[in-house]
Short mmCIF file of C-alpha atoms and ligand atoms in Angstrom, two decimals:
data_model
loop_
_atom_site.label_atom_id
_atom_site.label_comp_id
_atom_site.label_asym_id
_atom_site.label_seq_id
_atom_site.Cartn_x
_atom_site.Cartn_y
_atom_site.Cartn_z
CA UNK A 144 172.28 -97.52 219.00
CA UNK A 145 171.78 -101.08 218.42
CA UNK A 146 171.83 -102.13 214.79
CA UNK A 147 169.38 -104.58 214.86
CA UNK A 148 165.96 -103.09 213.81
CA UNK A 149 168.44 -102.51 210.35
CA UNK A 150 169.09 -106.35 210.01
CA UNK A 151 165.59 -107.35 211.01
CA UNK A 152 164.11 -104.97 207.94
CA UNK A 153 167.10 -106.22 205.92
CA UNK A 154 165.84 -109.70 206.53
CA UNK A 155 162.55 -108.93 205.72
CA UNK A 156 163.25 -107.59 202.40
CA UNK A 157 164.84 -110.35 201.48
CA UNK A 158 162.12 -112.31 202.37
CA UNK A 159 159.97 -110.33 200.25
CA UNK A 160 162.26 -110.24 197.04
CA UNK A 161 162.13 -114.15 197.55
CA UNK A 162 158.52 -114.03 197.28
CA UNK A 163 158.51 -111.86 194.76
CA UNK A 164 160.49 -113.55 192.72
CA UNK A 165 158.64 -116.98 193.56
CA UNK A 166 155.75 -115.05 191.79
CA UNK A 167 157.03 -113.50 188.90
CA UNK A 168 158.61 -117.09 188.10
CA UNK A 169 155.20 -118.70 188.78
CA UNK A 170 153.80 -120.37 185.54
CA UNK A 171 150.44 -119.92 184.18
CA UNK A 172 148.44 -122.18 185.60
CA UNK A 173 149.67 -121.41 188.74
CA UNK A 174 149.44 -117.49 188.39
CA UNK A 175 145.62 -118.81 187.70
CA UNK A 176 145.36 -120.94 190.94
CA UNK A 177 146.28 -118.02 192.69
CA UNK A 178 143.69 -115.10 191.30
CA UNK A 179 141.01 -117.66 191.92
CA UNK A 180 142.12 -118.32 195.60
CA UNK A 181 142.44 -114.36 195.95
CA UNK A 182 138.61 -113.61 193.84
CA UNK A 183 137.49 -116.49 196.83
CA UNK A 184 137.86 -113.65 199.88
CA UNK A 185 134.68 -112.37 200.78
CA UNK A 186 135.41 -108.65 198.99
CA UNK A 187 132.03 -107.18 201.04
CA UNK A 188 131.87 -107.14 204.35
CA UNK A 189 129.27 -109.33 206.07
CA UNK A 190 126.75 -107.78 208.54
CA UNK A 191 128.02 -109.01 211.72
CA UNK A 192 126.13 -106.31 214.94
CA UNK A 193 123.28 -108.40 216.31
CA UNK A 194 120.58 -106.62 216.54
CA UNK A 195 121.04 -105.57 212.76
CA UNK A 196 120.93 -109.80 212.01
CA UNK A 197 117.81 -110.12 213.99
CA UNK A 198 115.72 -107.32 213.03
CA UNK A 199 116.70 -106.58 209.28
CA UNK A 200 117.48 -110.98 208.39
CA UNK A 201 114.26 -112.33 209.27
CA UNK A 202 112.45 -111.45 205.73
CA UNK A 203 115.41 -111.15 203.58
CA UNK A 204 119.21 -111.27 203.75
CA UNK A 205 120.55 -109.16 206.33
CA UNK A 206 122.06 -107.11 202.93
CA UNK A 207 125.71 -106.63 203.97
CA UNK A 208 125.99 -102.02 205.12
CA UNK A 209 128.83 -101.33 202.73
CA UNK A 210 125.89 -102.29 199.60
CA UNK A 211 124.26 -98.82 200.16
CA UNK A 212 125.54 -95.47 200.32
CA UNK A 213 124.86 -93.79 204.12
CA UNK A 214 121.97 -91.49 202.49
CA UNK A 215 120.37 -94.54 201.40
CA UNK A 216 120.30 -96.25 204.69
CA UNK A 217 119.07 -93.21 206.32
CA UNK A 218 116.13 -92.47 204.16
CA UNK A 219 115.53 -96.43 204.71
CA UNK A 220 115.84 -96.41 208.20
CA UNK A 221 113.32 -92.97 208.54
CA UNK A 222 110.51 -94.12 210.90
CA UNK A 223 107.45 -93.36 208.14
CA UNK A 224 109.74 -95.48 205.67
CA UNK A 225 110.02 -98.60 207.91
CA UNK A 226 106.54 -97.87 208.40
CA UNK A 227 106.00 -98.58 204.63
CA UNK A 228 108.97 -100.54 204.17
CA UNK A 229 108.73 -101.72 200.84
CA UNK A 230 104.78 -102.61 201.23
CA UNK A 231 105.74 -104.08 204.71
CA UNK A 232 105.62 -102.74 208.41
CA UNK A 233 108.59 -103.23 209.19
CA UNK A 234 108.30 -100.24 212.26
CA UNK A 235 111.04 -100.72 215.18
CA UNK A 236 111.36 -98.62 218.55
CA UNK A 237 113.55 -95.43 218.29
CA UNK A 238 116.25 -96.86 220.23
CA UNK A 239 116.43 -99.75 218.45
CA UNK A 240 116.41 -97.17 215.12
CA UNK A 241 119.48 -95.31 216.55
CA UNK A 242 121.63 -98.49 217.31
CA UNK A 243 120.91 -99.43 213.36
CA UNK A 244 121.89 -96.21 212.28
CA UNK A 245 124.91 -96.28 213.69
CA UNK A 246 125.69 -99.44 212.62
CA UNK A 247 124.68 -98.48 209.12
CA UNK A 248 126.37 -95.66 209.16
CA UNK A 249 129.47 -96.61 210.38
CA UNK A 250 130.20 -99.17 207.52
CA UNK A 251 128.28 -97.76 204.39
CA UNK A 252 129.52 -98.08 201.18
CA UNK A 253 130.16 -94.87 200.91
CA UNK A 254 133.18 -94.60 203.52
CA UNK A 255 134.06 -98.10 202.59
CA UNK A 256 137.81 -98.82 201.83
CA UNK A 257 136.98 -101.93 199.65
CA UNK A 258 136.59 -101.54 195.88
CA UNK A 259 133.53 -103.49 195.80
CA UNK A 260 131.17 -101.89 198.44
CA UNK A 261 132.53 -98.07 196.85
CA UNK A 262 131.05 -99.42 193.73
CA UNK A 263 127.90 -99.78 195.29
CA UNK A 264 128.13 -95.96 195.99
CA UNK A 265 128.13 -94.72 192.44
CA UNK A 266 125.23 -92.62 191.91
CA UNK A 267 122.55 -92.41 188.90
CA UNK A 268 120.34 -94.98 190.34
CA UNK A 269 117.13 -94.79 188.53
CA UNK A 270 113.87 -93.89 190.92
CA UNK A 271 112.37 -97.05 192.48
CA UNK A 272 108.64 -98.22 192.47
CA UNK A 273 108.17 -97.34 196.47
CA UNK A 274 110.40 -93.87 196.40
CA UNK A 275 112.53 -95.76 199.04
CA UNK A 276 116.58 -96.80 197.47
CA UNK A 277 117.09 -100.43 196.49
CA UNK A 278 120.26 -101.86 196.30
CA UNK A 279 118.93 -103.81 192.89
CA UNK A 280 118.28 -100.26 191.63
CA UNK A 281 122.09 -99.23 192.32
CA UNK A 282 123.77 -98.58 188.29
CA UNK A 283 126.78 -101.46 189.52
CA UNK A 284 124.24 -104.23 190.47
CA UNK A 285 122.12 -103.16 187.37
CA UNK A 286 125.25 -103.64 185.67
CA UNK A 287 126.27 -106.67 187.27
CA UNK A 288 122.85 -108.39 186.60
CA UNK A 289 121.84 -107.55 183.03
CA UNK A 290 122.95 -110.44 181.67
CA UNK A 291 120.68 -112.89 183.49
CA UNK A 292 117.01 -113.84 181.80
CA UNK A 293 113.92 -113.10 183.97
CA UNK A 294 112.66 -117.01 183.76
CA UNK A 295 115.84 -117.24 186.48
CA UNK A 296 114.67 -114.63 188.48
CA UNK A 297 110.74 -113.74 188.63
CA UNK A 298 109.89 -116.72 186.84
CA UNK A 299 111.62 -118.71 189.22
CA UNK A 300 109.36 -119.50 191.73
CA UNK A 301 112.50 -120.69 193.76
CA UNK A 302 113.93 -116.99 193.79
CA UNK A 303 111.08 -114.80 192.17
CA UNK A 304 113.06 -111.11 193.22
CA UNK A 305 116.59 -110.16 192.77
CA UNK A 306 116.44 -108.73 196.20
CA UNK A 307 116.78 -112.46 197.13
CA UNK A 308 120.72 -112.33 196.90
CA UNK A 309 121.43 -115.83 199.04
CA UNK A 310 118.56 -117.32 196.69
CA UNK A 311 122.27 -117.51 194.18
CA UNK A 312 124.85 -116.09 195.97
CA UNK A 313 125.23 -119.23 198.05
CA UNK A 314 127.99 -117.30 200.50
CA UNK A 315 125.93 -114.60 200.56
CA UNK A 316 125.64 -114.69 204.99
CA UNK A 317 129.62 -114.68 204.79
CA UNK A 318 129.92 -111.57 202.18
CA UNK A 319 131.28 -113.71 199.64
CA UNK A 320 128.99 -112.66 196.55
CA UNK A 321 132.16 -114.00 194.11
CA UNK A 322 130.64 -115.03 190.41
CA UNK A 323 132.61 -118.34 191.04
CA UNK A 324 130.16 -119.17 194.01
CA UNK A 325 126.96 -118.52 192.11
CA UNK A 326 124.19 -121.65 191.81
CA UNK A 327 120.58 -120.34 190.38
CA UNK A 328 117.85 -122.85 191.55
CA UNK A 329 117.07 -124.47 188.63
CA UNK A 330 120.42 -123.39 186.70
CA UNK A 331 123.16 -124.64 188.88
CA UNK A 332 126.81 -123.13 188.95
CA UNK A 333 126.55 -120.05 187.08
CA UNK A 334 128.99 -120.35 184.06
CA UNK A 335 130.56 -116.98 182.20
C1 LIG B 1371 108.62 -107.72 207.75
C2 LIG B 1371 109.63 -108.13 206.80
C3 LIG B 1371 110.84 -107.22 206.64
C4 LIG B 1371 111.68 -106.77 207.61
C5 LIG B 1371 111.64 -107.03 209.11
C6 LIG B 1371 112.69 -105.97 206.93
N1 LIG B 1371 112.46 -105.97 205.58
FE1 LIG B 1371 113.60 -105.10 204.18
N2 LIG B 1371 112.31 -105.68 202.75
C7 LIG B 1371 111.15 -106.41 202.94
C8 LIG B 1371 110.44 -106.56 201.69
C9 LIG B 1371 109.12 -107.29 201.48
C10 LIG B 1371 111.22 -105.91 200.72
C11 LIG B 1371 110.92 -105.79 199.23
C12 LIG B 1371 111.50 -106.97 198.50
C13 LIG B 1371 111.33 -106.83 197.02
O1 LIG B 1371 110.63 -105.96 196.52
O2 LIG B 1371 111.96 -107.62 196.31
C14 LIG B 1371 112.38 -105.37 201.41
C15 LIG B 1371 113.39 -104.70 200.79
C16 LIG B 1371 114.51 -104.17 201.41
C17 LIG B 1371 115.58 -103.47 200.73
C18 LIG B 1371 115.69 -103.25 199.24
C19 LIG B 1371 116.18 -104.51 198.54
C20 LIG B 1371 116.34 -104.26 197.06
O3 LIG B 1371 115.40 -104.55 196.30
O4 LIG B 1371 117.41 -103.77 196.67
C21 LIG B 1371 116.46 -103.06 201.70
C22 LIG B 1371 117.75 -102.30 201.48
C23 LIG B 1371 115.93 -103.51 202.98
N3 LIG B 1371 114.76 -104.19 202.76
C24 LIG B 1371 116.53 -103.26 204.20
C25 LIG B 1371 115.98 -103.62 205.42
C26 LIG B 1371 116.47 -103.19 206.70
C27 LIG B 1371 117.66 -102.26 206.89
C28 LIG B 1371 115.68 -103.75 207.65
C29 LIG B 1371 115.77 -103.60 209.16
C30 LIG B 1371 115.51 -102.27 209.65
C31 LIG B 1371 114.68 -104.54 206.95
N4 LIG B 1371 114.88 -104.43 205.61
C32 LIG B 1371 113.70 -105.29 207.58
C33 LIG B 1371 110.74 -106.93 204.14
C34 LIG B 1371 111.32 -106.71 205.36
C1 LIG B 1372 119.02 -114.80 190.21
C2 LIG B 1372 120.26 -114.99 190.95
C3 LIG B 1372 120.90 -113.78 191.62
C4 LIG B 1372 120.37 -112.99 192.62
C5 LIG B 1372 119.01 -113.12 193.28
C6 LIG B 1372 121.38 -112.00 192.92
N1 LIG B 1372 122.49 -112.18 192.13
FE1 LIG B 1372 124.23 -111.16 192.20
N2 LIG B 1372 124.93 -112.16 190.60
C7 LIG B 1372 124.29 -113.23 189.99
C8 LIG B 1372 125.10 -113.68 188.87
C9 LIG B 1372 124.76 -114.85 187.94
C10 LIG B 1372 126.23 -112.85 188.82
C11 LIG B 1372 127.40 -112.92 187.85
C12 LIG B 1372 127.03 -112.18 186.59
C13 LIG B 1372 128.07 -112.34 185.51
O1 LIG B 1372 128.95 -113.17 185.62
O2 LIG B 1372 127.96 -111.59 184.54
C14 LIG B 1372 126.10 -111.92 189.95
C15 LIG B 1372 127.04 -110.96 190.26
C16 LIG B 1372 127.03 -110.20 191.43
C17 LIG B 1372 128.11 -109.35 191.88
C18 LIG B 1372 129.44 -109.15 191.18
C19 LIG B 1372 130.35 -110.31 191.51
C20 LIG B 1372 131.66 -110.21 190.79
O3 LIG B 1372 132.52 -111.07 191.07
O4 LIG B 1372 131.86 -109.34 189.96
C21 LIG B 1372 127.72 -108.79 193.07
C22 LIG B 1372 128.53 -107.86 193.95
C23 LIG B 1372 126.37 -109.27 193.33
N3 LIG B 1372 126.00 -110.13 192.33
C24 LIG B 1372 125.62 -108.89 194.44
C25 LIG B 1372 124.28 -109.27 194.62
C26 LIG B 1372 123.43 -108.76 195.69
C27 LIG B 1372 123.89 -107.77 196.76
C28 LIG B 1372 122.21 -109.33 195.52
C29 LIG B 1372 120.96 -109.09 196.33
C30 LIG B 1372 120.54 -107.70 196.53
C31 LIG B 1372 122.30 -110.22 194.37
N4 LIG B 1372 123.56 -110.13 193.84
C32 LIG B 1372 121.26 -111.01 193.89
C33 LIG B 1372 123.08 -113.78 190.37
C34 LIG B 1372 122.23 -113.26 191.32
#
Protein backbone atom coordinates (compact mmCIF):
# COMPACT_ATOMS: atom_id res chain seq x y z
CA UNK A 1 0.00 0.00 0.00
CA UNK A 2 1.66 3.07 -1.05
CA UNK A 3 0.90 6.11 1.07
CA UNK A 4 0.82 8.54 -1.40
CA UNK A 5 -2.83 9.13 -2.56
CA UNK A 6 -2.90 10.17 1.61
CA UNK A 7 -0.20 12.95 1.08
CA UNK A 8 -1.53 14.07 -2.26
CA UNK A 9 -5.23 14.74 -0.50
CA UNK A 10 -3.24 16.04 2.49
CA UNK A 11 -1.67 18.51 0.16
CA UNK A 12 -4.69 19.44 -1.30
CA UNK A 13 -6.37 20.37 1.80
CA UNK A 14 -3.94 22.47 2.64
CA UNK A 15 -4.20 24.10 -0.41
CA UNK A 16 -7.72 24.66 0.15
CA UNK A 17 -7.51 25.95 3.87
CA UNK A 18 -4.95 28.46 2.24
CA UNK A 19 -7.56 29.61 0.00
CA UNK A 20 -9.93 29.65 2.34
CA UNK A 21 -8.34 31.57 4.52
CA UNK A 22 -7.11 34.05 1.65
CA UNK A 23 -10.97 34.62 1.46
CA UNK A 24 -12.22 34.96 4.73
CA UNK A 25 -9.23 37.58 5.22
CA UNK A 26 -10.25 39.31 1.95
CA UNK A 27 -11.43 42.97 2.64
CA UNK A 28 -14.52 44.49 1.40
CA UNK A 29 -13.88 45.79 -1.60
CA UNK A 30 -12.29 42.90 -2.62
CA UNK A 31 -15.04 40.37 -1.33
CA UNK A 32 -17.05 42.87 -3.87
CA UNK A 33 -14.61 42.44 -6.86
CA UNK A 34 -15.12 38.96 -6.50
CA UNK A 35 -19.24 38.50 -6.43
CA UNK A 36 -19.19 40.73 -9.46
CA UNK A 37 -16.58 38.56 -11.36
CA UNK A 38 -18.70 35.40 -10.15
CA UNK A 39 -22.58 37.31 -11.11
CA UNK A 40 -20.35 37.82 -14.76
CA UNK A 41 -20.66 33.75 -15.66
CA UNK A 42 -23.24 33.20 -18.02
CA UNK A 43 -25.79 31.44 -15.19
CA UNK A 44 -28.16 30.08 -18.39
CA UNK A 45 -26.98 28.01 -20.69
CA UNK A 46 -26.68 29.26 -24.28
CA UNK A 47 -28.36 27.32 -27.15
CA UNK A 48 -25.47 25.82 -28.78
CA UNK A 49 -27.15 22.40 -31.38
CA UNK A 50 -27.22 23.86 -34.88
CA UNK A 51 -30.06 23.23 -36.31
CA UNK A 52 -31.91 24.74 -33.16
CA UNK A 53 -29.63 28.28 -34.05
CA UNK A 54 -30.75 28.17 -37.58
CA UNK A 55 -34.28 27.38 -37.50
CA UNK A 56 -35.57 28.93 -34.11
CA UNK A 57 -32.65 32.42 -34.34
CA UNK A 58 -33.62 33.77 -37.54
CA UNK A 59 -36.80 35.91 -36.14
CA UNK A 60 -35.85 36.19 -32.60
CA UNK A 61 -33.15 35.06 -30.17
CA UNK A 62 -32.54 31.52 -30.32
CA UNK A 63 -34.16 31.75 -26.40
CA UNK A 64 -31.59 29.69 -24.47
CA UNK A 65 -33.82 25.57 -23.61
CA UNK A 66 -33.30 25.76 -19.88
CA UNK A 67 -35.92 29.28 -20.10
CA UNK A 68 -38.95 26.92 -20.51
CA UNK A 69 -40.12 24.04 -18.71
CA UNK A 70 -40.13 20.63 -21.18
CA UNK A 71 -44.15 20.86 -21.35
CA UNK A 72 -43.76 24.21 -22.65
CA UNK A 73 -41.43 23.37 -25.41
CA UNK A 74 -43.51 20.52 -26.40
CA UNK A 75 -46.80 22.22 -26.74
CA UNK A 76 -44.52 24.89 -28.73
CA UNK A 77 -42.93 22.57 -30.83
CA UNK A 78 -46.64 20.64 -31.71
CA UNK A 79 -46.87 20.79 -35.54
CA UNK A 80 -50.50 22.88 -35.55
CA UNK A 81 -48.62 25.30 -33.01
CA UNK A 82 -45.60 26.04 -35.28
CA UNK A 83 -48.20 26.22 -37.74
CA UNK A 84 -49.62 29.27 -35.82
CA UNK A 85 -46.57 30.10 -34.10
CA UNK A 86 -47.32 33.12 -32.41
CA UNK A 87 -49.27 34.67 -35.63
CA UNK A 88 -46.32 33.24 -37.75
CA UNK A 89 -45.77 29.98 -39.88
CA UNK A 90 -43.16 28.97 -38.53
CA UNK A 91 -44.00 24.96 -39.84
CA UNK A 92 -40.70 22.66 -40.07
CA UNK A 93 -40.45 18.93 -41.44
CA UNK A 94 -41.08 16.16 -38.79
CA UNK A 95 -37.60 15.17 -38.70
CA UNK A 96 -36.38 18.32 -38.28
CA UNK A 97 -39.33 18.57 -35.29
CA UNK A 98 -37.86 15.44 -33.58
CA UNK A 99 -34.13 16.61 -33.61
CA UNK A 100 -35.59 20.00 -31.75
CA UNK A 101 -37.37 18.08 -29.38
CA UNK A 102 -34.74 16.36 -28.28
CA UNK A 103 -32.66 19.07 -28.01
CA UNK A 104 -35.34 20.89 -26.08
CA UNK A 105 -35.94 18.34 -24.09
CA UNK A 106 -32.78 17.35 -23.08
CA UNK A 107 -31.82 20.78 -21.48
CA UNK A 108 -35.24 22.31 -20.26
CA UNK A 109 -35.48 24.20 -17.38
CA UNK A 110 -37.16 21.89 -15.78
CA UNK A 111 -34.27 19.16 -15.38
CA UNK A 112 -31.85 21.99 -15.24
CA UNK A 113 -29.18 21.89 -12.40
CA UNK A 114 -28.66 25.75 -12.48
CA UNK A 115 -30.67 27.97 -10.12
CA UNK A 116 -31.53 30.31 -12.74
CA UNK A 117 -33.08 28.19 -15.61
CA UNK A 118 -35.18 26.06 -12.45
CA UNK A 119 -36.57 29.43 -11.80
CA UNK A 120 -37.84 29.63 -15.08
CA UNK A 121 -39.80 26.37 -14.22
CA UNK A 122 -41.98 27.72 -11.47
CA UNK A 123 -45.45 27.41 -12.44
CA UNK A 124 -48.59 29.94 -12.20
CA UNK A 125 -47.89 31.53 -15.45
CA UNK A 126 -50.88 33.48 -16.37
CA UNK A 127 -52.69 32.27 -19.90
CA UNK A 128 -51.11 33.99 -22.92
CA UNK A 129 -52.89 35.93 -25.82
CA UNK A 130 -52.17 32.91 -28.53
CA UNK A 131 -52.87 29.81 -25.90
CA UNK A 132 -49.20 28.87 -26.79
CA UNK A 133 -46.45 29.42 -23.31
CA UNK A 134 -44.23 32.50 -23.43
CA UNK A 135 -41.28 32.71 -21.60
CA UNK A 136 -42.31 36.65 -20.83
CA UNK A 137 -45.47 35.10 -19.34
CA UNK A 138 -43.28 32.81 -16.89
CA UNK A 139 -44.15 34.40 -12.86
CA UNK A 140 -39.84 34.80 -12.52
CA UNK A 141 -39.44 36.93 -15.74
CA UNK A 142 -42.76 38.75 -14.79
CA UNK A 143 -41.03 39.25 -11.68
CA UNK A 144 -37.82 40.11 -12.98
CA UNK A 145 -39.31 42.77 -15.39
CA UNK A 146 -41.93 44.72 -13.45
CA UNK A 147 -39.92 47.33 -12.68
CA UNK A 148 -39.19 48.60 -16.19
CA UNK A 149 -41.73 51.43 -17.86
CA UNK A 150 -43.41 50.43 -21.17
CA UNK A 151 -41.91 53.74 -23.10
CA UNK A 152 -38.54 51.25 -22.82
CA UNK A 153 -40.16 48.45 -24.14
CA UNK A 154 -43.30 48.87 -26.63
CA UNK A 155 -42.72 52.39 -26.94
CA UNK A 156 -39.37 51.80 -27.96
CA UNK A 157 -39.40 51.45 -31.41
CA UNK A 158 -35.75 50.09 -31.00
CA UNK A 159 -37.08 47.01 -28.90
CA UNK A 160 -41.01 47.29 -29.08
CA UNK A 161 -41.57 43.40 -27.29
CA UNK A 162 -39.96 41.97 -24.30
CA UNK A 163 -39.60 38.82 -26.25
CA UNK A 164 -36.67 40.81 -27.79
CA UNK A 165 -34.20 39.71 -24.91
CA UNK A 166 -30.68 40.66 -26.93
CA UNK A 167 -32.61 44.05 -27.78
CA UNK A 168 -30.99 44.69 -23.65
CA UNK A 169 -29.44 41.79 -22.65
CA UNK A 170 -26.39 42.61 -24.75
CA UNK A 171 -24.77 38.87 -23.91
CA UNK A 172 -27.82 37.50 -24.50
CA UNK A 173 -26.20 34.84 -27.68
CA UNK A 174 -23.61 33.80 -24.84
CA UNK A 175 -26.38 33.13 -21.94
CA UNK A 176 -25.14 35.87 -19.99
CA UNK A 177 -28.56 37.75 -19.16
CA UNK A 178 -26.56 39.32 -15.80
CA UNK A 179 -28.41 42.84 -14.68
CA UNK A 180 -24.77 44.24 -14.79
CA UNK A 181 -24.72 43.68 -18.69
CA UNK A 182 -28.03 45.35 -19.40
CA UNK A 183 -28.06 48.59 -22.05
CA UNK A 184 -31.87 49.61 -23.15
CA UNK A 185 -31.67 51.48 -26.56
CA UNK A 186 -32.34 54.71 -25.64
CA UNK A 187 -31.53 54.18 -21.75
CA UNK A 188 -28.04 52.90 -21.72
CA UNK A 189 -26.51 50.69 -18.82
CA UNK A 190 -29.34 49.75 -16.81
CA UNK A 191 -28.72 51.15 -13.22
CA UNK A 192 -30.50 49.45 -9.88
C1 LIG B 1 -40.90 33.09 -38.94
C2 LIG B 1 -40.34 33.69 -37.74
C3 LIG B 1 -40.16 32.78 -36.54
C4 LIG B 1 -39.50 31.60 -36.47
C5 LIG B 1 -38.77 30.85 -37.57
C6 LIG B 1 -39.59 31.16 -35.08
N1 LIG B 1 -40.27 32.08 -34.34
FE1 LIG B 1 -40.61 32.00 -32.36
N2 LIG B 1 -41.68 33.70 -32.48
C7 LIG B 1 -41.93 34.44 -33.62
C8 LIG B 1 -42.80 35.55 -33.31
C9 LIG B 1 -43.32 36.59 -34.29
C10 LIG B 1 -43.07 35.47 -31.94
C11 LIG B 1 -43.94 36.41 -31.11
C12 LIG B 1 -43.10 37.55 -30.59
C13 LIG B 1 -43.89 38.44 -29.68
O1 LIG B 1 -45.11 38.33 -29.55
O2 LIG B 1 -43.26 39.27 -29.03
C14 LIG B 1 -42.35 34.31 -31.43
C15 LIG B 1 -42.34 33.92 -30.12
C16 LIG B 1 -41.68 32.82 -29.61
C17 LIG B 1 -41.66 32.44 -28.22
C18 LIG B 1 -42.32 33.19 -27.09
C19 LIG B 1 -41.48 34.39 -26.68
C20 LIG B 1 -42.11 35.10 -25.51
O3 LIG B 1 -42.87 36.07 -25.73
O4 LIG B 1 -41.86 34.69 -24.37
C21 LIG B 1 -40.94 31.28 -28.14
C22 LIG B 1 -40.63 30.49 -26.88
C23 LIG B 1 -40.51 30.94 -29.49
N3 LIG B 1 -40.96 31.91 -30.35
C24 LIG B 1 -39.78 29.82 -29.82
C25 LIG B 1 -39.44 29.47 -31.12
C26 LIG B 1 -38.87 28.20 -31.50
C27 LIG B 1 -38.57 27.07 -30.53
C28 LIG B 1 -38.67 28.23 -32.84
C29 LIG B 1 -38.11 27.14 -33.74
C30 LIG B 1 -38.92 25.96 -33.83
C31 LIG B 1 -39.13 29.54 -33.31
N4 LIG B 1 -39.60 30.25 -32.24
C32 LIG B 1 -39.07 29.97 -34.62
C33 LIG B 1 -41.41 34.18 -34.85
C34 LIG B 1 -40.66 33.08 -35.20
C1 LIG C 1 -36.45 46.21 -22.39
C2 LIG C 1 -35.20 45.51 -22.09
C3 LIG C 1 -35.27 44.03 -21.73
C4 LIG C 1 -35.72 42.99 -22.51
C5 LIG C 1 -36.28 43.06 -23.91
C6 LIG C 1 -35.53 41.79 -21.71
N1 LIG C 1 -34.99 42.10 -20.49
FE1 LIG C 1 -34.43 40.81 -19.04
N2 LIG C 1 -33.97 42.34 -17.81
C7 LIG C 1 -33.97 43.67 -18.17
C8 LIG C 1 -33.59 44.47 -17.02
C9 LIG C 1 -33.46 46.00 -16.99
C10 LIG C 1 -33.37 43.57 -15.96
C11 LIG C 1 -32.92 43.90 -14.54
C12 LIG C 1 -34.13 44.27 -13.73
C13 LIG C 1 -33.76 44.76 -12.34
O1 LIG C 1 -32.62 45.03 -12.08
O2 LIG C 1 -34.69 44.87 -11.54
C14 LIG C 1 -33.59 42.23 -16.51
C15 LIG C 1 -33.43 41.07 -15.78
C16 LIG C 1 -33.45 39.79 -16.33
C17 LIG C 1 -33.08 38.58 -15.64
C18 LIG C 1 -32.59 38.49 -14.20
C19 LIG C 1 -31.12 38.84 -14.16
C20 LIG C 1 -30.58 38.85 -12.76
O3 LIG C 1 -29.36 39.04 -12.62
O4 LIG C 1 -31.32 38.69 -11.80
C21 LIG C 1 -33.22 37.54 -16.52
C22 LIG C 1 -32.91 36.09 -16.27
C23 LIG C 1 -33.72 38.11 -17.75
N3 LIG C 1 -33.83 39.47 -17.60
C24 LIG C 1 -34.02 37.37 -18.89
C25 LIG C 1 -34.62 37.91 -20.03
C26 LIG C 1 -35.08 37.12 -21.16
C27 LIG C 1 -34.96 35.60 -21.26
C28 LIG C 1 -35.61 37.99 -22.06
C29 LIG C 1 -36.28 37.68 -23.38
C30 LIG C 1 -37.35 36.68 -23.36
C31 LIG C 1 -35.46 39.33 -21.50
N4 LIG C 1 -34.87 39.24 -20.27
C32 LIG C 1 -35.85 40.51 -22.14
C33 LIG C 1 -34.29 44.18 -19.42
C34 LIG C 1 -34.81 43.46 -20.46
Amino acid sequence: MSHRPFIARSALMGLLLVATGTALAATDDETRDWRRWLRMFPNIAPATQPAYLQECGSCHLAYPPGVLPAASWSRILAPESLADHYGDDASLPDALVAELRGYLMANAADGSARVRERAFAVPGAARSDTGLPRITETPYFIRKHRRIPARLVTDNPEVSRFSQCNRCHIGADRGVFDERQIEIPGLGRWKD
